[in-house]
Coordinates of C-alpha atoms in Angstrom, one line a residue:
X3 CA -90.3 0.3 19.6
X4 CA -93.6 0.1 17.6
X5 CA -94.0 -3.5 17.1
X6 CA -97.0 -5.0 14.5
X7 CA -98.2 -8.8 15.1
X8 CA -99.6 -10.8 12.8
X9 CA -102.1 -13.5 13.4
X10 CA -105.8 -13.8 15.2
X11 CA -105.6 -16.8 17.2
X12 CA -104.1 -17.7 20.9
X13 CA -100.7 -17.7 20.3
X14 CA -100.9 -14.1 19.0
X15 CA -103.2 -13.2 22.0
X16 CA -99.9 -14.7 24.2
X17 CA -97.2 -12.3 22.2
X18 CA -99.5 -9.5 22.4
X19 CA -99.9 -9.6 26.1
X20 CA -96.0 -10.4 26.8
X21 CA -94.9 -7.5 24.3
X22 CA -97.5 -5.3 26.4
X23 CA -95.4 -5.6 29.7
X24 CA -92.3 -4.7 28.2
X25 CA -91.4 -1.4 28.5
X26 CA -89.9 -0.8 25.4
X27 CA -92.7 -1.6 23.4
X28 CA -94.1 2.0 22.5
X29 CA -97.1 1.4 20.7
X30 CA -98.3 -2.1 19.8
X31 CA -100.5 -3.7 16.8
X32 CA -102.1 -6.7 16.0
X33 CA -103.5 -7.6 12.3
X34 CA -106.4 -9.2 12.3
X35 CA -106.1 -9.9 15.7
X36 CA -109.6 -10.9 18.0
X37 CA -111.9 -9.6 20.7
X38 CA -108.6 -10.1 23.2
X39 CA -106.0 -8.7 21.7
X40 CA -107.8 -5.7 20.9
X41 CA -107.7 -4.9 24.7
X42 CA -103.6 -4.8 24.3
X43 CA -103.2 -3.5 20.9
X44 CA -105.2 -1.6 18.0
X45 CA -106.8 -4.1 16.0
X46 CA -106.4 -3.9 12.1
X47 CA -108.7 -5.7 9.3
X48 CA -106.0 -7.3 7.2
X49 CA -104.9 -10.8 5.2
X50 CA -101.9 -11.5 7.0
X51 CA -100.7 -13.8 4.2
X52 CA -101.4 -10.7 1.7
X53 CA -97.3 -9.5 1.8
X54 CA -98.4 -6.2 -0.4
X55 CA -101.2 -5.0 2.4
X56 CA -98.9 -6.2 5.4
X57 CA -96.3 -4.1 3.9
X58 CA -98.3 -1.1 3.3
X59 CA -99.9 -1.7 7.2
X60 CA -96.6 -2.0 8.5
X61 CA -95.3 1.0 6.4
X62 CA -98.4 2.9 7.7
X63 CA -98.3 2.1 11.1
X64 CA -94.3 3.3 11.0
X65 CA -93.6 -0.3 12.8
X66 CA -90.5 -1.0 14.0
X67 CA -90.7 -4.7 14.0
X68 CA -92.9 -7.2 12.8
X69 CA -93.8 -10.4 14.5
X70 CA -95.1 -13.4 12.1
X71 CA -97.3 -15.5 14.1
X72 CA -98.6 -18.1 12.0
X73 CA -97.2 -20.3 9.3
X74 CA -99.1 -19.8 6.1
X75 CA -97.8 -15.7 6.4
X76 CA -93.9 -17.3 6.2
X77 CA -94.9 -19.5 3.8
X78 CA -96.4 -17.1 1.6
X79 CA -93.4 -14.9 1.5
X80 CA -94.7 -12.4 3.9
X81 CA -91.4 -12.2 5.8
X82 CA -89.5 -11.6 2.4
X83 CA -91.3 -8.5 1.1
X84 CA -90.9 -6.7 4.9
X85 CA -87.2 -7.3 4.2
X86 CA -87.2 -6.0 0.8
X87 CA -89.2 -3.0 2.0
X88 CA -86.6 -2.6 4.4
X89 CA -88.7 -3.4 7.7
X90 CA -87.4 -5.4 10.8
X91 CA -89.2 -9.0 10.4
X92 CA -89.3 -11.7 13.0
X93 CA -89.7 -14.8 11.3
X94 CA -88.0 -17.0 8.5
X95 CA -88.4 -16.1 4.9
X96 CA -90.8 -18.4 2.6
X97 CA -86.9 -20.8 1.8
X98 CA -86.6 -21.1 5.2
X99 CA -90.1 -21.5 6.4
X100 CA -90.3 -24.4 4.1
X101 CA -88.7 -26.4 6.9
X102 CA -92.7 -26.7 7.8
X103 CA -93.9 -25.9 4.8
X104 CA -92.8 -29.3 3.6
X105 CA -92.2 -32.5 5.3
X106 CA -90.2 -34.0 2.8
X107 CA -87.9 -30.8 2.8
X108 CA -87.8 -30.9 6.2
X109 CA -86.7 -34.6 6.0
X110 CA -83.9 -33.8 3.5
X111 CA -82.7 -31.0 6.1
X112 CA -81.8 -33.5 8.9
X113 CA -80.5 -35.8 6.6
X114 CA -78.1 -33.1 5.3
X115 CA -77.3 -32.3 8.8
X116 CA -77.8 -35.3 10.5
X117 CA -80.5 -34.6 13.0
X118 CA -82.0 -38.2 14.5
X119 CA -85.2 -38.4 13.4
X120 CA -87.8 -41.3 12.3
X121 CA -87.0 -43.0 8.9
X122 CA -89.8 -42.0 6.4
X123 CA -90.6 -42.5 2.8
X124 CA -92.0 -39.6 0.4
X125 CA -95.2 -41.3 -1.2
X126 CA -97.1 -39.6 -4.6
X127 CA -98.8 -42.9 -5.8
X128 CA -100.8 -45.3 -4.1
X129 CA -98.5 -48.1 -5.0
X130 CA -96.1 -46.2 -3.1
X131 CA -98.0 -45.6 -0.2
X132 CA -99.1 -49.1 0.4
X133 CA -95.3 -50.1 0.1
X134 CA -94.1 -47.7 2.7
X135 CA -97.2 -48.6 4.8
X136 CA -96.5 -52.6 4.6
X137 CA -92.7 -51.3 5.8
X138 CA -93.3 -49.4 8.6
X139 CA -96.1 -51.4 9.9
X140 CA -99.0 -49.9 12.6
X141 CA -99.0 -47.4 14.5
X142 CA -99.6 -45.9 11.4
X143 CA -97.9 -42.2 11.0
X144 CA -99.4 -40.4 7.6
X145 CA -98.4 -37.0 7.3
X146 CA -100.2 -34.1 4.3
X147 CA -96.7 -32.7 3.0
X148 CA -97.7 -29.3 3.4
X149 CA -99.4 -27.1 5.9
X150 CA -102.5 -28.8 7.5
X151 CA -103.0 -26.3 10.1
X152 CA -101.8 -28.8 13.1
X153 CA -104.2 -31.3 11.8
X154 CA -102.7 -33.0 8.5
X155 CA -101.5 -36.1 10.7
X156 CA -102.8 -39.3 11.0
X157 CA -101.5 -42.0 13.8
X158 CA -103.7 -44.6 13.7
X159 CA -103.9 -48.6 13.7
X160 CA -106.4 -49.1 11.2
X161 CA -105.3 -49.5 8.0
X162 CA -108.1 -48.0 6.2
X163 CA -108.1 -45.1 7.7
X164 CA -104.0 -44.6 7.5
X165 CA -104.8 -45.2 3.7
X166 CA -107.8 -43.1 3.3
X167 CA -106.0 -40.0 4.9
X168 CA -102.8 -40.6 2.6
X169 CA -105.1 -40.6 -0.6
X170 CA -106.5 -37.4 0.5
X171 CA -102.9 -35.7 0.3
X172 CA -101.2 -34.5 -3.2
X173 CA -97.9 -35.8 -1.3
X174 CA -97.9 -37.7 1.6
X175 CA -94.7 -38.8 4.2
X176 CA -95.2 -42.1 6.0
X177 CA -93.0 -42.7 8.9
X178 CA -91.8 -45.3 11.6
X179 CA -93.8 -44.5 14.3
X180 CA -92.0 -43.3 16.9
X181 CA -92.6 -44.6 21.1
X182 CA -92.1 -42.6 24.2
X183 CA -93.4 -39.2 25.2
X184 CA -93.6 -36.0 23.2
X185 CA -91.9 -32.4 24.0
X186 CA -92.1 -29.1 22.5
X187 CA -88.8 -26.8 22.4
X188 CA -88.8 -23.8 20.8
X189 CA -85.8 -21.8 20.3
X190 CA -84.7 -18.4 19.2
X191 CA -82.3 -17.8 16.5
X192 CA -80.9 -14.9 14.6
X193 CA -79.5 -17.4 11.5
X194 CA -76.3 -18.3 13.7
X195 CA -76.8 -18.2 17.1
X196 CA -79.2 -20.5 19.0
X197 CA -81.3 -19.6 22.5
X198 CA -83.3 -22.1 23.8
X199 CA -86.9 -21.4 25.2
X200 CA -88.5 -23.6 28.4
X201 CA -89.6 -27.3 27.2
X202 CA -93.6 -27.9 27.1
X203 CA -95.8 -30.4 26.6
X204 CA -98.9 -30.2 24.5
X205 CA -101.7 -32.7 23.9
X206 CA -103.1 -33.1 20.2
X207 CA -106.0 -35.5 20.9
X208 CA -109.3 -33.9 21.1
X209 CA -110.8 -35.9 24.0
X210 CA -109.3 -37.1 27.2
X211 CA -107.1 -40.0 27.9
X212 CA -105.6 -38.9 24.0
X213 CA -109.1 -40.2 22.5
X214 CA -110.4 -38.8 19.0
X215 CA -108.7 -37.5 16.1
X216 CA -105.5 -34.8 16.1
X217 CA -106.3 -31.4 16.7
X218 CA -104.4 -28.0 16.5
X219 CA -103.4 -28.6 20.5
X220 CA -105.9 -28.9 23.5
X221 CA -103.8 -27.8 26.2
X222 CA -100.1 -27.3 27.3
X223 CA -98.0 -27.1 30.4
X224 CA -94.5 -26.2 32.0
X225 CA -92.2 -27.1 33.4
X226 CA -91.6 -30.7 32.6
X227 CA -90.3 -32.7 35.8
X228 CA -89.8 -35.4 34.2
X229 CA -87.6 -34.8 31.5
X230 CA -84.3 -36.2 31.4
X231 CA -81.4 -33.5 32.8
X232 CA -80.0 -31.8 30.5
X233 CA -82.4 -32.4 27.6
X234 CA -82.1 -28.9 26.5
X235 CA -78.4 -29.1 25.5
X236 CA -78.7 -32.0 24.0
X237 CA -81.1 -31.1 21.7
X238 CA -79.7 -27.8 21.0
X239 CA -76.8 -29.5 20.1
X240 CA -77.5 -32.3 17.8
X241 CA -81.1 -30.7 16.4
X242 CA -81.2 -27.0 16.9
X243 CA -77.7 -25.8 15.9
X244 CA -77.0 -28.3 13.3
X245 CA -80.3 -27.6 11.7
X246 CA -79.6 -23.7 11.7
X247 CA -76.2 -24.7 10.8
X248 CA -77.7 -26.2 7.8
X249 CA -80.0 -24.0 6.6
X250 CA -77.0 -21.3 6.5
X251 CA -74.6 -23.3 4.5
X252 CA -77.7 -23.4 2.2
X253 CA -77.6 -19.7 1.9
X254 CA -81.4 -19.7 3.7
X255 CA -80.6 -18.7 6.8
X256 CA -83.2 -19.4 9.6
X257 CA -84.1 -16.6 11.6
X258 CA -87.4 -16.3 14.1
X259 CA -88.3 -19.7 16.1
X260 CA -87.7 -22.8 15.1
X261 CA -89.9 -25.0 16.8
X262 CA -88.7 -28.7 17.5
X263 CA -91.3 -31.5 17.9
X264 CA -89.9 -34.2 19.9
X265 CA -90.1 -37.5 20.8
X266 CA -87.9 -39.3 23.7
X267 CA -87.9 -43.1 22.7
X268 CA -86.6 -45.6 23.8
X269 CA -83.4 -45.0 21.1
X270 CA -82.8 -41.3 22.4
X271 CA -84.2 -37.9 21.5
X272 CA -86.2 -38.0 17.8
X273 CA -87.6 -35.1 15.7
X274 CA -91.1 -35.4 15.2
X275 CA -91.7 -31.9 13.0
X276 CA -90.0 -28.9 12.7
X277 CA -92.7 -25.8 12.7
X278 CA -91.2 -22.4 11.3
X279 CA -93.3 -20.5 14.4
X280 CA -94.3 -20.5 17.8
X281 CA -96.6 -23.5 18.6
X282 CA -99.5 -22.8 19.9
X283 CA -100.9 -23.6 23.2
X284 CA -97.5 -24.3 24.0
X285 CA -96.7 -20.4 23.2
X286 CA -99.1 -19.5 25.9
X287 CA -97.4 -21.2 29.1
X288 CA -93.9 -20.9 27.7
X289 CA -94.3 -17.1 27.0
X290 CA -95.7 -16.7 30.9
X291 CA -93.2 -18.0 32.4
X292 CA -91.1 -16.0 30.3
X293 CA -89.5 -12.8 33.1
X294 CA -86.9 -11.7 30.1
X295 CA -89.2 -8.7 27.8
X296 CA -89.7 -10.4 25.3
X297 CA -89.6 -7.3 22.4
X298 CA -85.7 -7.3 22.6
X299 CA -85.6 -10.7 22.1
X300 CA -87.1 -10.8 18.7
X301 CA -85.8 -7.6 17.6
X302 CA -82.2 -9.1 18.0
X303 CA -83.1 -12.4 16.1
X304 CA -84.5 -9.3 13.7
X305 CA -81.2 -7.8 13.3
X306 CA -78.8 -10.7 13.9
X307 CA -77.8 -9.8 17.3
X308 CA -78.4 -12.5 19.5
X309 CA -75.3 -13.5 20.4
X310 CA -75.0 -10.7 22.4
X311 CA -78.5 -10.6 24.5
X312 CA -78.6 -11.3 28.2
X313 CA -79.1 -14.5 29.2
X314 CA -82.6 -15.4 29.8
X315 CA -84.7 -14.9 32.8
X316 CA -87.4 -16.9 34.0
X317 CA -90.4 -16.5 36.2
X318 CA -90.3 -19.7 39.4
X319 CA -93.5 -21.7 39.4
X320 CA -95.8 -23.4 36.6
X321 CA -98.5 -22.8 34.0
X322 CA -100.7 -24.6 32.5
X323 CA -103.3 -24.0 29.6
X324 CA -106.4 -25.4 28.9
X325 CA -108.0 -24.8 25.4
X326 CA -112.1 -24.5 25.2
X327 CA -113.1 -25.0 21.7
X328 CA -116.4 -25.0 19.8
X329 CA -119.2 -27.4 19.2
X330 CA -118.0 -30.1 16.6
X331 CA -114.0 -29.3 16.9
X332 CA -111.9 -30.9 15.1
X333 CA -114.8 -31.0 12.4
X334 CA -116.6 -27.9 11.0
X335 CA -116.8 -25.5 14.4
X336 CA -120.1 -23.6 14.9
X337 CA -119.3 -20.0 15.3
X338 CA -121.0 -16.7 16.3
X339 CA -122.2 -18.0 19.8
X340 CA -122.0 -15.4 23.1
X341 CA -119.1 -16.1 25.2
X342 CA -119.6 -15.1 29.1
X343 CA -118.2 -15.7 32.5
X344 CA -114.9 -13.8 30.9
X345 CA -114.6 -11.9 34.0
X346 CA -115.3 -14.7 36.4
X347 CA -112.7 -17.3 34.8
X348 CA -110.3 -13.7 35.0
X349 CA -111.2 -13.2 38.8
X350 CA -109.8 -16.3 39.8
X351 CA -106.5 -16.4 41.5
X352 CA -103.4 -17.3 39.4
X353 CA -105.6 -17.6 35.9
X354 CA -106.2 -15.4 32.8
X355 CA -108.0 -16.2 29.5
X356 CA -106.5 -15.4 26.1
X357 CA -108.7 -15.4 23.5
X358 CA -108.3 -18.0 20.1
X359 CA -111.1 -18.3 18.0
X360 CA -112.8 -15.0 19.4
X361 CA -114.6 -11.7 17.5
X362 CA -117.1 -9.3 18.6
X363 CA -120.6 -8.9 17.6
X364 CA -122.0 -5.7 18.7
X365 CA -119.4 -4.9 21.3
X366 CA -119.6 -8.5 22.6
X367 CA -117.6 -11.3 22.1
X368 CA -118.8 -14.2 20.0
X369 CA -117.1 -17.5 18.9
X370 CA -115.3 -17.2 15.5
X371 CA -113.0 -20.4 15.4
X372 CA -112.6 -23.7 16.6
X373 CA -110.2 -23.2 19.3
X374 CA -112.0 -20.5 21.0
X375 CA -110.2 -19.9 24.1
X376 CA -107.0 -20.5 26.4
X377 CA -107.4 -20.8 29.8
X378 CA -103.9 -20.1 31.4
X379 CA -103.9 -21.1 35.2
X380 CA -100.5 -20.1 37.2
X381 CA -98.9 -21.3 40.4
X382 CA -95.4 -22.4 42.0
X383 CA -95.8 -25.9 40.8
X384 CA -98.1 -27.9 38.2
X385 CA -100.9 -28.9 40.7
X386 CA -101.5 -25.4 41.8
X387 CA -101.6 -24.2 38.0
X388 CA -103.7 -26.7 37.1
X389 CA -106.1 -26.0 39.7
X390 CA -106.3 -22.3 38.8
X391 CA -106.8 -23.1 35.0
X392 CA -109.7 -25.6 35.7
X393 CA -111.3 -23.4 38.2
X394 CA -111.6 -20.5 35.9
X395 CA -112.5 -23.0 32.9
X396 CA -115.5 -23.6 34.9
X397 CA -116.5 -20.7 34.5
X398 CA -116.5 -20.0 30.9
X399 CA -120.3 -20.2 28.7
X400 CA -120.1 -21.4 25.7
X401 CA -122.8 -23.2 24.0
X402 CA -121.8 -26.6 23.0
X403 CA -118.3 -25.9 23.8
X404 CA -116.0 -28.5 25.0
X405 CA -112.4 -28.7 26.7
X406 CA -109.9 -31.8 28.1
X407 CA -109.9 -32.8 31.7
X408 CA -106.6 -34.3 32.2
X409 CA -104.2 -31.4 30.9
X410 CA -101.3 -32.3 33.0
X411 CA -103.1 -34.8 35.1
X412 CA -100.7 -37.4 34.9
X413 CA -97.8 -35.4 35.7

């Protein structure tokens, strides 16, 4: 199978590198790609949210399946012109994909399908917004209706600041905030059937001890040993499957990953967000713990035959990922500064590093983002992973650069 990825950032670096180890994956691509995945795959200058030149690419390159990694591709209609070109796609088409696209949309789906979630109001006027504000009450929770890039939420309890970000926004959804703590599920589906991936946790904050304004994700981890038994079901069956469920009886069928944001509170299992891709860091330790080859999976969400795939494998142990990001992150990164100790933080025992936010500058690689790099650390539980992420983070130079030191600490 010749397989074609789209995307540049950590997540892609993460697909690349488990579509590399499976041995059905012929010849492998990545458009734009960065300094690491260039290592695993030829590397092609393209706009990945351009559906003519992905098409022509894809046509080119005689791929056999294309993988979406990022949002603003599904949203652009990307996965809709592969299909009318007659090319295997992995990800939703831009109806689907607005399940992320747009949080009010979203909002309508579980209320349609009746998926717990927090109660919200839809807000396009300031009189509006103050209303739902006064209603809900601090914490705060301001959400940009479209695609923000991980970073169009605000929880806050300053009022100003929940009103400032809501003015900023065309359309803005203001929810009840919701308590308890936060999981990531992702979970393959070919528009009817529904496979669950392993539950992660991420961390949004920028700074330690969840300090300092959302980010895209500083760091993930799995397993969870503290989540309630048999949370997957559950959610599979009152979110997942009734969502996809849904979206079918819509005639938009979902196919690719639909990615569940989750809250456990003290009322039961809430949706947070639905995301219309893999999440990313959460991508990288969920996708390395992954034993299953990972190219067959997508090609049966692809070509509707999921249903019939082998039950998924998994690899015993943990991982954990700690993100390094550039000078000023979340804010405006600086870029095009020399990244070393690569090989070191590689050396260690149990760790790997997948680049983000990485090109190269005369053979060399050079910051080109503001999440720059993941730091993946491995082990048979969560302290050993952690240990082995950390150690190798160590190692990494990059000017100014900054990373969290309590990624999986409490647990």
């Amino acid at each position: 199978m010749r397989v074609l990825v789209l995307g540049s950032g950590g997540r892609e670096h993460a697909l690349v590198r488990s579509l590399s180890q499976d041995p059905d994956v012929t010849a492998l691509h990545c458009a734009p790609g960065n300094a690491g995945t260039g290592a695993l795959a030829d590397n092609h200058v393209l706009d990945p949210t351009d559906p003519v030149a992905v098409v022509e690419l894809a046509q080119r390159l005689m791929a056999q399946l294309v993988v979406i990694g990022p949002e603003a591709p599904l949203v652009a209609g990307v996965g809709d012109a592969l299909r009318r070109a007659g090319l295997l796609c992995f990800g939703p088409d831009a109806a689907a994909a607005k399940i992320e696209g747009s949080k009010a949309f979203a909002k309508e789906i579980m209320a349609a399908a009746g998926v717990p979630t927090a109660a919200a109001r839809v807000c396009e006027s300031t009189d509006g917004i103050n209303a739902a504000l006064d209603e809900f009450g601090p914490p705060y929770v301001v959400k940009d209706d479209g695609l923000a890039a991980g970073k169009g939420v605000v929880v806050t309890e300053d009022r100003a600041v929940a009103e400032r970000h809501a003015a900023e926004c065309q359309r803005v959804v203001i929810e009840e905030y919701l308590d308890g703590p936060e999981v990531s599920l992702f979970a393959l589906t070919d528009g009817t059937t529904v496979v669950p991936l392993l539950p992660a946790q991420d961390f949004k904050r920028a700074y330690d001890d969840d300090q300092g304004p959302n980010t895209g994700g500083m760091g993930a981890y799995t397993p969870l040993p503290w989540a309630p038994p048999g949370l997957v079901d559950e959610v599979v069956q009152t979110i997942i499957q009734p969502t996809v469920d849904e979206m079918r009886r819509r005639e938009t069928p979902y196919t690719g990953v639909l990615y569940a944001g989750l809250a456990l509170t003290s009322k039961g299992v809430r949706v947070i967000e639905f995301n219309a891709r893999f999440g990313d860091p959460e991508t990288q330790v969920v996708l390395d713990r992954l034993a299953t080859p990972l190219g067959s999976l997508l090609q049966a969400c692809a070509v509707g035959g999921l249903g019939s795939a082998p039950a998924l494998e998994w690899r015993p142990g943990a991982a954990v990922t700690v993100v390094i990001a550039a000078e000023n992150y979340p804010g405006k990164p600086t870029v095009d500064d020399p990244i070393a100790g690569l090989e070191e933080a590689d050396a260690v025992e149990g760790a790997y590093v997948l680049h983000a936010g990485t090109k190269l500058h005369k053979g060399l690689p050079v910051s080109g983002g503001g999440r720059v790099l993941d730091v993946v650390g491995t082990g048979p539980d969560l302290a050993a992973a952690r240990a082995a992420a950390y150690t190798a983070a160590e190692r990494i130079r990059l000017r100014g650069a900054h990373y969290r030191t309590d990624i999986a600490a409490k647990v």
